[in-house]
PDB file of C-alpha atoms in Angstrom:
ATOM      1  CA  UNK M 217       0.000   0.000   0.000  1.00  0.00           C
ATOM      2  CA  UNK M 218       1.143   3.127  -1.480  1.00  0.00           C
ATOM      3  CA  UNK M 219       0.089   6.456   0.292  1.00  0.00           C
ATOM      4  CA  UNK M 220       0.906  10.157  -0.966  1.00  0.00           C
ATOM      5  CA  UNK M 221       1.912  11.582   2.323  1.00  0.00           C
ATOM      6  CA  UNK M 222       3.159  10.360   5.407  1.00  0.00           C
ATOM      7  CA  UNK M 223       2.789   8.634   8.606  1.00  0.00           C
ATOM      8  CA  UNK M 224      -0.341  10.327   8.893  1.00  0.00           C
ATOM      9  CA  UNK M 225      -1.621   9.825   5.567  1.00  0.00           C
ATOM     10  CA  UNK M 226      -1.179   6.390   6.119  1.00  0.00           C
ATOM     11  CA  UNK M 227      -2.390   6.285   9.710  1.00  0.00           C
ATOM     12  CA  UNK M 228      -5.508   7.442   8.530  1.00  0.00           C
ATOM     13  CA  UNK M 229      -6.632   4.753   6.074  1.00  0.00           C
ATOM     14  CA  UNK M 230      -8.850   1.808   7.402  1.00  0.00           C
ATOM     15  CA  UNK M 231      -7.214  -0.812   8.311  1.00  0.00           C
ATOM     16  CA  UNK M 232      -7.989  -4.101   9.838  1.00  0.00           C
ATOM     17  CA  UNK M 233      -6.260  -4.427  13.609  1.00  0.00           C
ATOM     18  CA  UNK M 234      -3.524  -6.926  11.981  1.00  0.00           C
ATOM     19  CA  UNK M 235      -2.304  -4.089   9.511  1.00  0.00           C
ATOM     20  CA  UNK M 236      -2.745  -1.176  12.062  1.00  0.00           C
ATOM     21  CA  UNK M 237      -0.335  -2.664  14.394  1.00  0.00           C
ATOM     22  CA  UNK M 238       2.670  -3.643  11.666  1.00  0.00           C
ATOM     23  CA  UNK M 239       1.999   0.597  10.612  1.00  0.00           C
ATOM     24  CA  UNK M 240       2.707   1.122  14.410  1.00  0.00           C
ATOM     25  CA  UNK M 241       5.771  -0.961  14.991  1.00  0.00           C
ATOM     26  CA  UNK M 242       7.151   0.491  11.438  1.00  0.00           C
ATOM     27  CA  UNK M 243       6.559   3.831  12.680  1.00  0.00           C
ATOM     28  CA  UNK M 244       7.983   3.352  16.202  1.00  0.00           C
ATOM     29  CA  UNK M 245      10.984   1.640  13.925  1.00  0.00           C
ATOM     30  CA  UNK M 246      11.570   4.473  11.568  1.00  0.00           C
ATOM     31  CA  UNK M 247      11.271   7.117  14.664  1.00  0.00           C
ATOM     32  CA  UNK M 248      13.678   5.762  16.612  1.00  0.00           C
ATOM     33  CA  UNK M 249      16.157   5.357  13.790  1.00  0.00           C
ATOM     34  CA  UNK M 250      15.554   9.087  13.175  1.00  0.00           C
ATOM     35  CA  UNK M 251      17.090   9.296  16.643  1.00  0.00           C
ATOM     36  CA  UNK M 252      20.516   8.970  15.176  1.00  0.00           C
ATOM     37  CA  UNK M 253      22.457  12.393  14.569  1.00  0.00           C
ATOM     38  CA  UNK M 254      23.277  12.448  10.972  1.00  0.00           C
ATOM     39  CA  UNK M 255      20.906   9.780   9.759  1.00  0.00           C
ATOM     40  CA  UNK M 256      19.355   9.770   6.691  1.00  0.00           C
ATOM     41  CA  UNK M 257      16.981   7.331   4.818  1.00  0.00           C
ATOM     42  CA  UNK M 258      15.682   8.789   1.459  1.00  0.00           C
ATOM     43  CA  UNK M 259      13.176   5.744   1.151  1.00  0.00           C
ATOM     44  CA  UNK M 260      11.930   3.575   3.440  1.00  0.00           C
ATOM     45  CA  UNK M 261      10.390   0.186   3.381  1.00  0.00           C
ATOM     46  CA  UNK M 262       9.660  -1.543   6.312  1.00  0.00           C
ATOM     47  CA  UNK M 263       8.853  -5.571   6.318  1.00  0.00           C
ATOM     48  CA  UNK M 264       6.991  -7.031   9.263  1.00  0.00           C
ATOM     49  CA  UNK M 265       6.460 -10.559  10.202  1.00  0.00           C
ATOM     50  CA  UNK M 266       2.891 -11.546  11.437  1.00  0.00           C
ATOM     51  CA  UNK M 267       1.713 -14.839  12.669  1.00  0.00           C
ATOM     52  CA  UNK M 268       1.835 -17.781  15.012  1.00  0.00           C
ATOM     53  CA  UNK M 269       5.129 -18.852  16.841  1.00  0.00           C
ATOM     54  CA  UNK M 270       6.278 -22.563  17.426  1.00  0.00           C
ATOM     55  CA  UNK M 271       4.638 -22.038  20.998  1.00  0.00           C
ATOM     56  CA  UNK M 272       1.823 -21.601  19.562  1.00  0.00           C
ATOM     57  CA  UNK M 273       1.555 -17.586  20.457  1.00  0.00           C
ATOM     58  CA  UNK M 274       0.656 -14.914  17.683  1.00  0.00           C
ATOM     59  CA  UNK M 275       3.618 -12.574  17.313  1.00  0.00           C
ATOM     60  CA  UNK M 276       4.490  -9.368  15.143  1.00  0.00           C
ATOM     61  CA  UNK M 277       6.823  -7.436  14.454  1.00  0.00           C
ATOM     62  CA  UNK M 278       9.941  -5.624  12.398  1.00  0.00           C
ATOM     63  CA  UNK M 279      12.119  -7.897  10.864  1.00  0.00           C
ATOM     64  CA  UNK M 280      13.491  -5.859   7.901  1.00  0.00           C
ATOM     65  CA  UNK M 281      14.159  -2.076   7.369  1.00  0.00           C
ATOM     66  CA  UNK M 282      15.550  -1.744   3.792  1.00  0.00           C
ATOM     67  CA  UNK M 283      16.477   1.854   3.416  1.00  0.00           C
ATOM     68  CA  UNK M 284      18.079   0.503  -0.295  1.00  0.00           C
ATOM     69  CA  UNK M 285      16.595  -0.056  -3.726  1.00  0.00           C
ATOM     70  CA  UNK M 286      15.059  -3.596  -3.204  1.00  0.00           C
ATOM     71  CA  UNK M 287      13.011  -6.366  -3.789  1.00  0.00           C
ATOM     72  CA  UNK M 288       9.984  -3.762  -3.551  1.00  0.00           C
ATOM     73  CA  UNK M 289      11.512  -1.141  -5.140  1.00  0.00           C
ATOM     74  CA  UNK M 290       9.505  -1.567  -8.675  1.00  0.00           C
ATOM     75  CA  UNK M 291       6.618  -1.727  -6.873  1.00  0.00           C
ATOM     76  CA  UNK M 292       7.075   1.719  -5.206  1.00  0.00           C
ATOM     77  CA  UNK M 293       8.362   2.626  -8.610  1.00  0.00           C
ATOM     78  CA  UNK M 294       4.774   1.937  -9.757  1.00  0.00           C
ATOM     79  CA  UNK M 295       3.147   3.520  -7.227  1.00  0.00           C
ATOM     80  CA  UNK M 296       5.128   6.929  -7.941  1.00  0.00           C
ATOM     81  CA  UNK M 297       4.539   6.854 -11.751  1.00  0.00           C
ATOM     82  CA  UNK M 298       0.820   6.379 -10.233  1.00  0.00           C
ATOM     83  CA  UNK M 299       1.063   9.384  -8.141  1.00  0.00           C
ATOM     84  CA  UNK M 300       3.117  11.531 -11.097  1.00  0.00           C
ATOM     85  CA  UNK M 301       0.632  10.552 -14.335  1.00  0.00           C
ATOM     86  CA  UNK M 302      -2.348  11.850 -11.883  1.00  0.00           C
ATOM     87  CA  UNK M 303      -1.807  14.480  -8.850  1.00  0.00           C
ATOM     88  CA  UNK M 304      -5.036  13.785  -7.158  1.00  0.00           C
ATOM     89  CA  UNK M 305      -4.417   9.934  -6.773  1.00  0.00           C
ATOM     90  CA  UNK M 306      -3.901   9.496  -2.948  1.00  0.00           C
ATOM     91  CA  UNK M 307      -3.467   5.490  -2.075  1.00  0.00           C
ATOM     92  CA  UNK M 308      -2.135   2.946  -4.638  1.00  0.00           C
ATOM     93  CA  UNK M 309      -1.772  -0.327  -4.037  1.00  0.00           C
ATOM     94  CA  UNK M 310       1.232  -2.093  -5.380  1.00  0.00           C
ATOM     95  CA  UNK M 311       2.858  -5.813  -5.779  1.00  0.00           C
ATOM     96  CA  UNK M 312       6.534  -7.384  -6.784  1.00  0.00           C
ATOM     97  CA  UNK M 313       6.069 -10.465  -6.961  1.00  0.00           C
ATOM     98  CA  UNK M 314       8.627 -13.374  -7.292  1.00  0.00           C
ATOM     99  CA  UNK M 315       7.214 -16.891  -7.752  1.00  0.00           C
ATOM    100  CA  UNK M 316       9.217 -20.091  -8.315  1.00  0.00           C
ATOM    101  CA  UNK M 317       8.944 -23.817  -9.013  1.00  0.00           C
ATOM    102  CA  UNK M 318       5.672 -24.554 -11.017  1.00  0.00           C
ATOM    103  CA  UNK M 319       3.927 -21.944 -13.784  1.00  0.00           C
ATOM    104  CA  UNK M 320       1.873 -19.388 -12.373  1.00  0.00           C
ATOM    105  CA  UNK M 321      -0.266 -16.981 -14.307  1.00  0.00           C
ATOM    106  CA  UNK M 322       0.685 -13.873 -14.663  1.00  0.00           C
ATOM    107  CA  UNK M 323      -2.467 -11.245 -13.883  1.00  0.00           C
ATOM    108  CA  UNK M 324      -3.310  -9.111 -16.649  1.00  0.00           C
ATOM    109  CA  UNK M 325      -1.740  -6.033 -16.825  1.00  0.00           C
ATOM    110  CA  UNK M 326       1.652  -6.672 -15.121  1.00  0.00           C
ATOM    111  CA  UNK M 327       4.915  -5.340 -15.708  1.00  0.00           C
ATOM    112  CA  UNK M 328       6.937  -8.831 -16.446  1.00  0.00           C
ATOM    113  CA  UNK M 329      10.755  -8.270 -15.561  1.00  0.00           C
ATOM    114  CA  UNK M 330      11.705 -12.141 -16.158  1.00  0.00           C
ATOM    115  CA  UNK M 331       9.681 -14.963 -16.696  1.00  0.00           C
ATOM    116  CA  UNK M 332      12.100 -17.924 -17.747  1.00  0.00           C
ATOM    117  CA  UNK M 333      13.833 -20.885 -16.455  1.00  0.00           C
ATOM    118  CA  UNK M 334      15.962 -21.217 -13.608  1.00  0.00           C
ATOM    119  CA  UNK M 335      18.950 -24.493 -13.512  1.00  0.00           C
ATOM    120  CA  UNK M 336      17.702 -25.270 -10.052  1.00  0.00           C
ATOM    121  CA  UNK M 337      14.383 -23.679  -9.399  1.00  0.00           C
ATOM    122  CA  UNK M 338      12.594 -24.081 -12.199  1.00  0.00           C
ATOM    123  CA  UNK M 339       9.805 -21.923 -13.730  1.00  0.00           C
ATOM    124  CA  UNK M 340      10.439 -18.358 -12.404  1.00  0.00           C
ATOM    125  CA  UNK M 341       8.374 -15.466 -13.108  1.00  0.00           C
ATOM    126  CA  UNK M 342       9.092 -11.640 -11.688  1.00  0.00           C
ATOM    127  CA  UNK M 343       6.400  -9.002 -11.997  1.00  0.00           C
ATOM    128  CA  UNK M 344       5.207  -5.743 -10.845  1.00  0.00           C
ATOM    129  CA  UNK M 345       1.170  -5.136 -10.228  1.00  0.00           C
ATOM    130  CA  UNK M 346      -0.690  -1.930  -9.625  1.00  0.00           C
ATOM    131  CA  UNK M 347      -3.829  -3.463  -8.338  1.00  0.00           C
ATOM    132  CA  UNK M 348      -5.928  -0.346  -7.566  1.00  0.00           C
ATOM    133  CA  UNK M 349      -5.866   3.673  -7.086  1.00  0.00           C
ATOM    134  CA  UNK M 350      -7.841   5.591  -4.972  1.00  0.00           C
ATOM    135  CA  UNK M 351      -9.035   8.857  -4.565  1.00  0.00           C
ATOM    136  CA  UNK M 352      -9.912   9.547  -1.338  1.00  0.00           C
ATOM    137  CA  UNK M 353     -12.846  12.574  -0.285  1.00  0.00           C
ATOM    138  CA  UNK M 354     -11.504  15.658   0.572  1.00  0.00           C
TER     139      UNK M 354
END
């Protein structure tokens, strides 16, 4: 999900209580980071791990900051040609996909950036979705 804004912006979108808490723990993430004198992250893409534990509790929480081009980078490239082709587009909601070992089909519409063969993996198909834009009321 894809928000033209910030923290805010985002905060403000309905959310189940699953997605509302990995926005939190990002946030707390990225604020404290912003602790550091000097620090800097130009983009920011924070990847957090929800579900049940071998004990059998439900956890959450940050596992990845990647503050680097990335495995979701053409996705957020997506999103911001989104947001440039039309200024009043507020939420966009993007995919990069990887999928490996049998064929998949590829939705209609994607931006394929390899779909081939790999020696030990098999089938592999990359691809970049823009499922939906929104407009949200003023």
């Amino acid at each position: 999900m894809c928000v033209r804004g910030g923290w805010s912006a985002l905060e403000g979108l309905p959310m189940e209580a699953e997605a509302r808490l990995a926005v939190n723990q990002a946030r707390r993430y990225d604020c404290n980071a912003a602790k550091f004198p000097g620090f800097l992250a130009s983009r920011r893409n924070y990847d957090v791990g929800q579900g049940i534990d071998g004990r059998g509790q439900w956890r959450s929480g940050v596992f990845e900051a990647s503050w680097r081009s990335g495995g979701a980078s053409t996705a957020e490239l997506a999103a911001l040609t989104a947001f440039a082709n039309n200024p009043g587009l507020q939420v966009v909601e993007t995919a990069s996909v990887k999928e490996y070992g049998r064929p998949r089909k590829i939705p209609v519409g994607a931006a394929i950036h390899f779909h081939g063969n790999d020696p030990e993996e098999g089938p592999l198909v990359r691809y970049t979705t823009a499922i939906r834009a929104l407009r949200l009321a003023a």
